[in-house]
Coordinates of C-alpha atoms in Angstrom, one line a residue:
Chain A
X74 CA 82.4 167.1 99.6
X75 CA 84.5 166.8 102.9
X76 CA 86.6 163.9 103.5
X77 CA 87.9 162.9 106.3
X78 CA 92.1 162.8 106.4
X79 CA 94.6 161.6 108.8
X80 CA 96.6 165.2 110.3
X81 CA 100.0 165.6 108.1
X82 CA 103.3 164.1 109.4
X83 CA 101.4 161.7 111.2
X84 CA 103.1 158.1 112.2
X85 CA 100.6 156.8 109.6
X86 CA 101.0 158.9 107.1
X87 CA 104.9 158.8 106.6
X88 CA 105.0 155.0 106.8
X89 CA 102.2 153.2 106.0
X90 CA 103.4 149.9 105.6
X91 CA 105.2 149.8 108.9
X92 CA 102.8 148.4 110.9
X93 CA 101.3 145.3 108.3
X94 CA 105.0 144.5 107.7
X95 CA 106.3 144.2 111.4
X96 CA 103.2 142.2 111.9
X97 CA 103.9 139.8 108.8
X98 CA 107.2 139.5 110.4
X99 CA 106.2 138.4 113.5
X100 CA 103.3 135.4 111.9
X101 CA 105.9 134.3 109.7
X102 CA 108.8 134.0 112.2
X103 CA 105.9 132.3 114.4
X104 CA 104.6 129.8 111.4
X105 CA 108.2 128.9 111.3
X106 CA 108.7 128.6 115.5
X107 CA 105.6 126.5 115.2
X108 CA 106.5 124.0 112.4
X109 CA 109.9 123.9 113.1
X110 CA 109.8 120.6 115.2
X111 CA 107.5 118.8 111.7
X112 CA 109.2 119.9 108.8
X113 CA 112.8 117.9 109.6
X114 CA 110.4 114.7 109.7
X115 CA 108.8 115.8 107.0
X116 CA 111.9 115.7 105.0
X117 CA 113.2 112.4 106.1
X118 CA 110.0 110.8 105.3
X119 CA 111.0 112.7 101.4
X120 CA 114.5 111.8 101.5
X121 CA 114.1 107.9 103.1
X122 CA 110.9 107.0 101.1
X123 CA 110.8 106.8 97.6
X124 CA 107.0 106.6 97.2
X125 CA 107.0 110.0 98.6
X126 CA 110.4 111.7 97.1
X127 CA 108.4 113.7 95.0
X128 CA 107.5 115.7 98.5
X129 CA 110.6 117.8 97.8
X130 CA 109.0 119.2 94.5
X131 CA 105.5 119.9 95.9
X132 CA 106.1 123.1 97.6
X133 CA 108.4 124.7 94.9
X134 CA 105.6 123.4 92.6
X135 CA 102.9 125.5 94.8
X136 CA 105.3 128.5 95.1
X137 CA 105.6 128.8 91.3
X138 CA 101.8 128.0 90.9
X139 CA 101.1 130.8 93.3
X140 CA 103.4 133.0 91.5
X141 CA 101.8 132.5 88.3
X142 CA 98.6 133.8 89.8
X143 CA 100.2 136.7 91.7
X144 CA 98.4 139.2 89.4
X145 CA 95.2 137.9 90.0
X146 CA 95.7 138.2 93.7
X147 CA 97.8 141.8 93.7
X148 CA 94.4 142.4 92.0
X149 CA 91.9 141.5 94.5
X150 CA 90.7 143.7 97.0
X151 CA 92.2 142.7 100.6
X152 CA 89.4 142.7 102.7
X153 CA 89.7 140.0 105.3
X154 CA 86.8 137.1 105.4
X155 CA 85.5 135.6 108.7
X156 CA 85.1 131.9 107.2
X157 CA 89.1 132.2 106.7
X158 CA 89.8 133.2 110.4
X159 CA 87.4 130.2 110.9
X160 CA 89.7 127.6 108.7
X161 CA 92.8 129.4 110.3
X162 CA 91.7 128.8 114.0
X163 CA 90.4 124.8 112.9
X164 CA 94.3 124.4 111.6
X165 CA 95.7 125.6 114.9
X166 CA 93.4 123.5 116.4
X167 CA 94.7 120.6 114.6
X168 CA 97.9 121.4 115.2
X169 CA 97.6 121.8 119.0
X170 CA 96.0 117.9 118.7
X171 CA 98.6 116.9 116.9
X172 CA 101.5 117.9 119.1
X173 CA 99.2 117.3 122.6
X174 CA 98.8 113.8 121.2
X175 CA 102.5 113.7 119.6
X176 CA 100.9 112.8 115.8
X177 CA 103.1 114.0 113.3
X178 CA 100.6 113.6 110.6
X179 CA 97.9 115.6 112.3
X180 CA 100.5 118.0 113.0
X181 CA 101.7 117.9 108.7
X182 CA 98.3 118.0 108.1
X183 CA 97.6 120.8 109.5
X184 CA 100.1 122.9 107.6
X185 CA 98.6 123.3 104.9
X186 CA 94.8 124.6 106.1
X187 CA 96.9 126.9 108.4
X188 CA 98.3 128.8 105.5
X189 CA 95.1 128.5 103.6
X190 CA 93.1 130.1 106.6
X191 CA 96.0 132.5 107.2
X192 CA 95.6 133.8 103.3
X193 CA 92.2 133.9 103.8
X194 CA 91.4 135.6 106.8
X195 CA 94.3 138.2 106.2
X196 CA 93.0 138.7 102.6
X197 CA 89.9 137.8 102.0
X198 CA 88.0 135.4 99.3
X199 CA 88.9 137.2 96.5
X200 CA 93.0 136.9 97.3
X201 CA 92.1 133.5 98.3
X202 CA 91.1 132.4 95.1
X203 CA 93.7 132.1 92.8
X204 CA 95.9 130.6 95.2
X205 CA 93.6 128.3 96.5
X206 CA 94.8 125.5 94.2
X207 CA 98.4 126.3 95.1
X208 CA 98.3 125.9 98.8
X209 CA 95.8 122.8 98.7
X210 CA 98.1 121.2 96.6
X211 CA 100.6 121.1 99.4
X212 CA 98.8 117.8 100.5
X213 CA 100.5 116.2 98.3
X214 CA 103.4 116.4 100.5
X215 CA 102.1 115.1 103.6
X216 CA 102.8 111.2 103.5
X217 CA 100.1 108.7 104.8
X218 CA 100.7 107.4 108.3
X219 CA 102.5 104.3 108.2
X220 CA 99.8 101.9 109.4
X221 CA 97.4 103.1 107.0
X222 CA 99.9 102.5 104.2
X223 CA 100.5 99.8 105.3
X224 CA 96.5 98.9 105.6
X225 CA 96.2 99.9 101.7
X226 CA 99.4 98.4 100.5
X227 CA 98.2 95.2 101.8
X228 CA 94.4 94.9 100.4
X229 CA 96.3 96.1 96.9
X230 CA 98.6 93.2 97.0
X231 CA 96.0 90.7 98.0
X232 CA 93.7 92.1 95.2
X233 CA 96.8 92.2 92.7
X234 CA 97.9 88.7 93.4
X235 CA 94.0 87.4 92.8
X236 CA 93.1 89.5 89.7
X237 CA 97.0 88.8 88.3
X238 CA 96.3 84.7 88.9
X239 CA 93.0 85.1 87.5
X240 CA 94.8 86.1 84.2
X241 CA 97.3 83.9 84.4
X242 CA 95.2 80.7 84.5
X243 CA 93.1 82.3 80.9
X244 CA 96.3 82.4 79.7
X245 CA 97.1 78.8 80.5
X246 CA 99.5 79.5 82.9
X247 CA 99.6 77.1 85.6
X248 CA 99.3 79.4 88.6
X249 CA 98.7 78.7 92.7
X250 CA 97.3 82.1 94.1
X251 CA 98.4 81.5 98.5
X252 CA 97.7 85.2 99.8
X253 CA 99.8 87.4 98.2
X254 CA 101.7 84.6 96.6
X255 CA 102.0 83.3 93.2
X256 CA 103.5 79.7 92.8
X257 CA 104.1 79.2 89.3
X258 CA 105.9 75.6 88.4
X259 CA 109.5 76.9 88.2
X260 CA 109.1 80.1 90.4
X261 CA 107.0 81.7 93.4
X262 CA 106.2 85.3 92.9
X263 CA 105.8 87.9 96.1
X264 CA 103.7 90.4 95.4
X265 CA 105.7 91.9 98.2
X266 CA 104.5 96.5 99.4
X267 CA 106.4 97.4 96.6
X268 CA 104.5 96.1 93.9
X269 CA 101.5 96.3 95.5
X270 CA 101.1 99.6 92.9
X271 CA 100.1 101.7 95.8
X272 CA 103.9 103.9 95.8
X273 CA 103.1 104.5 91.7
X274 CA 99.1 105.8 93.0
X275 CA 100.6 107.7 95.5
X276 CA 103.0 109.7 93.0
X277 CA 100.3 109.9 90.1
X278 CA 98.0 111.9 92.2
X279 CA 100.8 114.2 92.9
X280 CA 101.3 114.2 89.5
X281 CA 97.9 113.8 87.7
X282 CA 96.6 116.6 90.0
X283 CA 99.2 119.0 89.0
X284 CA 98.2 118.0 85.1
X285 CA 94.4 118.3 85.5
X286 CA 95.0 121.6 86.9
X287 CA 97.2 122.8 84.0
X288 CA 95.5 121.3 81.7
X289 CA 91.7 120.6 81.8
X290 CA 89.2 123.5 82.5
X291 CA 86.1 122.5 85.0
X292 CA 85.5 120.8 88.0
X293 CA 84.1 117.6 86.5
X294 CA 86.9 116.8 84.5
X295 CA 89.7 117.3 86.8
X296 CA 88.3 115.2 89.4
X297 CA 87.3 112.1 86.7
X298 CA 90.9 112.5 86.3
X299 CA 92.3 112.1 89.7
X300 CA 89.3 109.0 90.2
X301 CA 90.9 107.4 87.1
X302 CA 94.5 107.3 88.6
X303 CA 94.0 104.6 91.0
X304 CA 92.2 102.1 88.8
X305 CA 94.5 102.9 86.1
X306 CA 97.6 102.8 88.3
X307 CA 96.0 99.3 90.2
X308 CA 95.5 97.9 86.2
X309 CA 99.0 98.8 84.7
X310 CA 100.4 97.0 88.1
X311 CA 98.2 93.9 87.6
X312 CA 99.6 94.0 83.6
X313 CA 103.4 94.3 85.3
X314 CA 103.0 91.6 87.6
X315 CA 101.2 89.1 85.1
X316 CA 103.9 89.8 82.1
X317 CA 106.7 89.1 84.6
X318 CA 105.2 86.0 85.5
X319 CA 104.4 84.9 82.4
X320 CA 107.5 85.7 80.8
X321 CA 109.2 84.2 83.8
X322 CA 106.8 80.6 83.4
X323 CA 107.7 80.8 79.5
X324 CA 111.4 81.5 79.3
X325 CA 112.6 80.6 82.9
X326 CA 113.8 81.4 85.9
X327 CA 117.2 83.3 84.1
X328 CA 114.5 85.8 82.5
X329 CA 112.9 86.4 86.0
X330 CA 115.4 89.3 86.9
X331 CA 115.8 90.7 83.8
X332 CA 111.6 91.3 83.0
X333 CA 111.7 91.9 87.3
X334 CA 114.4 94.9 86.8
X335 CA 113.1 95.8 83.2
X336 CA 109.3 96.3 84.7
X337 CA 110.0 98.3 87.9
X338 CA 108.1 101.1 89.4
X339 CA 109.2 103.2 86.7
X340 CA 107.2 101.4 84.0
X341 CA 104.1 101.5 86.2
X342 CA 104.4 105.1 86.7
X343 CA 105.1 106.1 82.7
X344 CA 102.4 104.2 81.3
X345 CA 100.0 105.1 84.0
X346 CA 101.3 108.4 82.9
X347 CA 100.3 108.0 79.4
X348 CA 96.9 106.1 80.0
X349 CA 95.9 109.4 82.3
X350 CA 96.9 111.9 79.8
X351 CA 95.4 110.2 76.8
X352 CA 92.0 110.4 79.5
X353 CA 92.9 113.9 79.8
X354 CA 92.5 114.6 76.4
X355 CA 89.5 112.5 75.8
X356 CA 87.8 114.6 77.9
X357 CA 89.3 118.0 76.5
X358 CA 88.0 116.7 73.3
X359 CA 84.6 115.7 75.0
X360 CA 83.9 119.4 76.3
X361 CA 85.2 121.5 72.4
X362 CA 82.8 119.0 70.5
X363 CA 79.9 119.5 72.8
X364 CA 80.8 123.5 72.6
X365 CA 78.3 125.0 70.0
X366 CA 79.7 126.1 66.6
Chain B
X140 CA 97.3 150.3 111.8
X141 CA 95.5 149.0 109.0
X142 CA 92.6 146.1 109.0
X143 CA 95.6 144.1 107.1
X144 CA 98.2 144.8 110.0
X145 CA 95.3 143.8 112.8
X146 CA 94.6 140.6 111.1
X147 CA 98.4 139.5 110.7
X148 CA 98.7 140.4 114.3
X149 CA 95.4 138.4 114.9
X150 CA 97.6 135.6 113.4
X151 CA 101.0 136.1 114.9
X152 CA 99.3 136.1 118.1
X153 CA 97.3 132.8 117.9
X154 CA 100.3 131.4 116.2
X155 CA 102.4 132.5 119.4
X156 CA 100.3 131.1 121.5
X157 CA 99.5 127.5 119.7
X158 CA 103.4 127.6 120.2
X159 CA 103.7 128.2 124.1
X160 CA 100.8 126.2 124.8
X161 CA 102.1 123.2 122.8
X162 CA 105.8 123.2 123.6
X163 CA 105.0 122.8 127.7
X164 CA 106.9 118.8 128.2
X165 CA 108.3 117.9 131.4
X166 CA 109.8 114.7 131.6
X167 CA 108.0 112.2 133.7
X168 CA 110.1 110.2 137.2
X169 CA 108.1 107.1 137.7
X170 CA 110.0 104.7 136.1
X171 CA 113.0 103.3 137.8
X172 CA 114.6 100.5 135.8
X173 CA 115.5 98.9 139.0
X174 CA 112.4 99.4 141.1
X175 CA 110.7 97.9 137.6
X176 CA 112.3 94.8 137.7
X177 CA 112.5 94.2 141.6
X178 CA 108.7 94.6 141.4
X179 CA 108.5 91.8 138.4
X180 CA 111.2 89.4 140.3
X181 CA 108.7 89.8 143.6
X182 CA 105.9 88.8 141.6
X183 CA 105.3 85.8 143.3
X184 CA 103.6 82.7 142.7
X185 CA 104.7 80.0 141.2
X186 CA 106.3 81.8 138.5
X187 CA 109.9 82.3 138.7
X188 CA 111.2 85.3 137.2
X189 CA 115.6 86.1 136.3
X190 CA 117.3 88.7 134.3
X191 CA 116.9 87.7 130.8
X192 CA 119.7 86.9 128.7
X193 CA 120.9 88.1 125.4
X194 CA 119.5 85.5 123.3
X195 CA 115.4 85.9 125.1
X196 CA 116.0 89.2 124.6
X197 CA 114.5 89.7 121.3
X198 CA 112.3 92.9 121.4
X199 CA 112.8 96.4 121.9
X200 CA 111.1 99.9 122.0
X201 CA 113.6 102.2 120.3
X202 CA 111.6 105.4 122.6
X203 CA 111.9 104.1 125.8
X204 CA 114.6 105.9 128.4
X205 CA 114.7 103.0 131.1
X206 CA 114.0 99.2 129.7
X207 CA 114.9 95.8 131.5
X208 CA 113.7 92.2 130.5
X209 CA 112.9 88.8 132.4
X210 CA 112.4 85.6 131.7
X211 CA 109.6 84.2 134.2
X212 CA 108.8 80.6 134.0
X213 CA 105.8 78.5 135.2
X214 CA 106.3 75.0 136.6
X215 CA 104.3 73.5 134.2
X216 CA 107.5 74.9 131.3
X217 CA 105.4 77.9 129.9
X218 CA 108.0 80.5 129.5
X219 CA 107.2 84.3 129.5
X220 CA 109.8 87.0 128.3
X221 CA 108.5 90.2 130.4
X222 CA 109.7 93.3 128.9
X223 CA 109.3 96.6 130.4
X224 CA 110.1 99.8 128.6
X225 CA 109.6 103.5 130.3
X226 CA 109.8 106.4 128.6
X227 CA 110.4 109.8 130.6
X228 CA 108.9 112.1 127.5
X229 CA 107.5 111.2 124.1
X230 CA 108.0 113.7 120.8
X231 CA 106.2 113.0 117.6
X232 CA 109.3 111.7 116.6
X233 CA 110.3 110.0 120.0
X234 CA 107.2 107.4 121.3
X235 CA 106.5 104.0 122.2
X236 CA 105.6 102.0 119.6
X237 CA 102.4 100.1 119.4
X238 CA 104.0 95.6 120.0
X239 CA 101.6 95.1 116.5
X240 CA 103.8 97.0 114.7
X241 CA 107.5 96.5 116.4
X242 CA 108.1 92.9 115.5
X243 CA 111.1 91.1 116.7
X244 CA 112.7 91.8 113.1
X245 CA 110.9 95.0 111.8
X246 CA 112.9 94.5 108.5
X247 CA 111.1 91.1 108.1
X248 CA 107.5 91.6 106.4
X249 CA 106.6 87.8 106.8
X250 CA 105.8 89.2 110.2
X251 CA 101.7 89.2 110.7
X252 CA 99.6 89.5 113.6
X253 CA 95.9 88.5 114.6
X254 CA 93.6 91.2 115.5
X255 CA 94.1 91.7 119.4
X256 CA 91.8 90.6 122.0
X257 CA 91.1 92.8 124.4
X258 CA 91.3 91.7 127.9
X259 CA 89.8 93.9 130.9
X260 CA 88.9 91.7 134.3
X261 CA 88.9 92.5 138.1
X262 CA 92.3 93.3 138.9
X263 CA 91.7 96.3 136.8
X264 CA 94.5 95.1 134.2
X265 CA 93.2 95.8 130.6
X266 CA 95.5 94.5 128.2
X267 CA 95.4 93.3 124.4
X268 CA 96.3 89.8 123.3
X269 CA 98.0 89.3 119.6
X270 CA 99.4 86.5 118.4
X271 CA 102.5 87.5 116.0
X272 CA 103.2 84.9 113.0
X273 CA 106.0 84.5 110.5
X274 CA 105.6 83.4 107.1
X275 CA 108.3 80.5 108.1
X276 CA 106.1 79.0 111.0
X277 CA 107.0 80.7 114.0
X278 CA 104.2 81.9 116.6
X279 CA 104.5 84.3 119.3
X280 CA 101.8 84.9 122.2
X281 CA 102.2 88.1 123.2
X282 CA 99.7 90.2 126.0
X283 CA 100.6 94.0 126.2
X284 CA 99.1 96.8 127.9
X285 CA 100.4 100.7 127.9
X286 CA 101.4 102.3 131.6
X287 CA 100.7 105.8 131.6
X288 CA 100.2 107.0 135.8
X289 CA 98.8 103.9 137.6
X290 CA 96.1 103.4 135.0
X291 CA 96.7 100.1 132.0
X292 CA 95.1 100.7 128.5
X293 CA 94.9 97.8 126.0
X294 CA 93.7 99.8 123.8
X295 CA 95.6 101.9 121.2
X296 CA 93.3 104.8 121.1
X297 CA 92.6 104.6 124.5
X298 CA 96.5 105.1 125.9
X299 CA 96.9 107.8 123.5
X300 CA 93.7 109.7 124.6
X301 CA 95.3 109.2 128.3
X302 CA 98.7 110.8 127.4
X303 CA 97.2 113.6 125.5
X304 CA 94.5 114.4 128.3
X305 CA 97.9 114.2 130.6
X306 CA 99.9 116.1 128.2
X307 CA 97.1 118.9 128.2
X308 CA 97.3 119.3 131.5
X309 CA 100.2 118.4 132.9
X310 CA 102.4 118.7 130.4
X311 CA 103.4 115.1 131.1
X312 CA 103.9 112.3 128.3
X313 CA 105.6 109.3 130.2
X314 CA 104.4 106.3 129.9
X315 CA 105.4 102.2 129.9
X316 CA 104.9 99.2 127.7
X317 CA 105.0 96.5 129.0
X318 CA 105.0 93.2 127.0
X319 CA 104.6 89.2 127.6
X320 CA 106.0 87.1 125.3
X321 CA 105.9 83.6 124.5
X322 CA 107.0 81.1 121.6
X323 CA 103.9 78.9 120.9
X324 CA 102.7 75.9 119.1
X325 CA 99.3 76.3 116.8
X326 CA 97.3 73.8 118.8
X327 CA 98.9 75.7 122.4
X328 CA 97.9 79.1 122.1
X329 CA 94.9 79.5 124.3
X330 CA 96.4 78.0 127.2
X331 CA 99.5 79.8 126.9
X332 CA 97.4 82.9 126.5
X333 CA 96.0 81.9 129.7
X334 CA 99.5 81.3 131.3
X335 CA 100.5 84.7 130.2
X336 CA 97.6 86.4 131.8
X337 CA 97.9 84.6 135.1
X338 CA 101.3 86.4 135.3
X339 CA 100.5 89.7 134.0
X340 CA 97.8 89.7 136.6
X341 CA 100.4 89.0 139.2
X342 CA 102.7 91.4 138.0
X343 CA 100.5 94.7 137.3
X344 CA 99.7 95.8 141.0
X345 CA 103.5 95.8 141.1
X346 CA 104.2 97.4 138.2
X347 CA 101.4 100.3 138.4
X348 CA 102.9 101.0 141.8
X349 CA 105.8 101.6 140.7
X350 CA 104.5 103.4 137.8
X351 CA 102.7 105.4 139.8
X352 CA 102.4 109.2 139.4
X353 CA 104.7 110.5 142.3

């Protein structure tokens, strides 16, 4: 059988991976031209807001999630795929929107589904796959624009001040819902952005996706997990606000900044915590009893 | 070279490009601080317009390169704080701020606003009406429109599909806010809108001319 070989001492020949690596050079030192201007934002927004602090984890979080799949990929054969220059060239796009328009979130956004399409294109659907969870997880670093936070944290302290009044007055606590205020005889209660629960959601999904991932095997029961978080998370903030006001209405005003410091964000976020994983292994349970013997 | 090498070039080169193409600012010369406010002192009418003084001067646009601020008043007593703010070249990071959401004390959050009424008439003014209101009782008319060329947008979305069809192809990103401002009682706020209008209708033809794109 004749096969067809490149002549001996040829460029090719003595240095094969001349060429792929000069060319990786030059789209990584680009990637980095290109996002240079968003990633010192990006890392404010981390460093300034504490609802989104766990930004500075995400991408080492990705990194070592893509480096536990590395086999997998080394594995796969590296043969290009069309729907990844595709995603690539709509992330470039976005990115070009962003910075035409001056958007920093477009421009964050797009990040993420450039790298994506990037690993794609260059190697294909079966490299793609095992570090598809890794790069889409990088999401999670992108904060939400500030109106649209501010939108959300709104509506959740509106709802959070009705719901926590309604269980207030079953409890025979005397209780004047105005807005997002709570006027209780000896105290009025602001259910002010930061108890509004949405800076606990927005670190649980972080979080509770990571878990599902690690944890839980299938579609389904990862994504009941990251659906439960923000009920869960609104519910454990309605508990917080309506033990601080009770405990406030039965003991005083002197016990107001004691159960105020003593049921911060942090409480919201552990038992949120605990309330998911115990989900998470309802559902584990769910799938080995259905599994036949 | 490989198919691999090809396709990182494929994505060096785009990258490259999305970089040249995107990083093309020039910094806009239409607004002159000083041509601004003669334009808003010869507004005419019965309105009477001076420099403002430290204490009317409660609101600012952190972005802007060229500012100034008047108080203009009406006869009748209605008093207007007319604030112009121009800036040369916006950045993601460097761009006027929308008057909803830059409140005379931004670290205040019994700041509110209504939802804006949009106001677009003959003189080809199109501006937005919003009535700011503090938890404590204070109520502030205020009717703003964006600058960008000779053309006024009300509308958000509006100004910032102007500046980015601008930016595409101009490579241009200047624009102006300019805001009216008025303490107001509850039962006083449509007349007062309709004060404030009266002199943003007087002052846009002078302020898009000297807004305009030179």
């Amino acid at each position: 059988m004749k096969t067809l070989a490149l002549p001996k001492g040829s460029r090719a020949e003595d240095r094969p991976g001349l060429w792929p690596g000069v060319a990786l050079a030059g789209a990584v030192v680009a990637a980095f031209a290109l996002y240079a201007p968003v990633i010192p934002g990006l890392v404010e927004d981390w460093w300034s807001h504490a609802e989104y602090s766990h930004g500075f984890a995400v991408p080492v979080v990705a990194a070592y999630l893509a480096w536990r799949r590395r086999h997998e990929a080394a594995a796969a054969p590296m043969d290009g795929s069309w729907a990844g220059l595709l995603l690539f060239l709509a992330g470039v796009g976005l990115y070009a929107v962003g910075a035409w328009a001056f958007e920093p979130f477009v421009m964050r956004v797009s990040l993420p589904i450039v790298l994506a399409g990037a690993v794609w294109f260059v190697g294909g659907s079966g490299f793609m796959k095992p570090l598809a969870f890794p790069l889409a997880y990088l999401v999670f670093m992108i904060p939400l624009p500030y109106p649209i936070f501010k939108t959300l944290a709104l509506g959740l302290r509106y709802l959070d001040a009705e719901i926590a009044a309604a269980v207030l007055t079953r409890l025979q606590v005397p209780v004047l819902q105005d807005g997002y205020f709570l006027h209780l005889p000896r105290i009025t209660l602001e259910v002010a952005d930061g108890c509004s629960g949405l800076f606990s959601i927005v670190s649980l999904l972080a979080v509770g996706a990571l878990y599902a991932h690690l944890t839980l095997n299938g579609f389904w029961r990862r994504l009941v997990i990251l659906l439960a978080i923000i009920p869960v998370a609104v519910g454990v903030n309605i508990l917080r606000i309506v033990i601080i006001a009770w405990v406030s209405h039965v003991s005083g005003d002197w016990i107001f900044m004691v159960t105020f410091k003593t049921f911060t964000g942090i409480f919201n976020f552990l038992l949120s915590g605990l309330v998911i994983v115990a989900l998470g292994q309802w559902l584990s349970g769910l799938g080995r009893k259905r599994r036949p013997a | 070279m490989s198919a691999i090498g090809f396709r990182l070039l494929a994505v060096a080169v785009v990258l490259s490009a999305v970089l040249l193409l995107t990083g093309r600012v020039s910094s806009g010369t239409a607004g002159d601080a000083a041509r601004l406010a003669e334009a808003v002192s010869a507004a005419g009418g019965p309105w009477r317009c001076v420099e403002a003084g430290d204490s009317d001067v409660e609101y600012a646009d952190p972005a802007v390169d060229e500012a100034f601020a008047q108080v203009c008043r009406h006869p009748d007593g209605t008093s207007v704080t007319v604030y112009v703010g121009y800036a040369r070249a916006q950045t993601d990071r460097k761009r006027i701020r929308s008057p909803r959401a830059n409140y005379p004390d931004n670290t205040d959050p019994r700041w509110s606003y209504t939802a804006g009424r949009r106001v677009e008439d003959a003189s080809a003014l199109h501006a937005d009406q919003v009535m700011l209101r503090h938890a404590g009782g204070r109520r502030i008319a205020v009717v703003y429109w964006y600058q960008v060329g000779g053309r006024s947008f009300g509308d958000e979305y509006r100004y910032r599909l102007a500046v980015f069809g601008r930016h595409v192809r101009r490579g241009l990103t200047d624009a102006a806010i300019v805001r009216l401002a008025s303490p107001v009682d509850a039962d006083a706020a449509d007349e007062t809108f309709a004060r404030q209008m009266d002199l943003a209708r007087r002052l846009y033809p002078a302020v898009a001319h000297a807004l305009r794109e030179s």
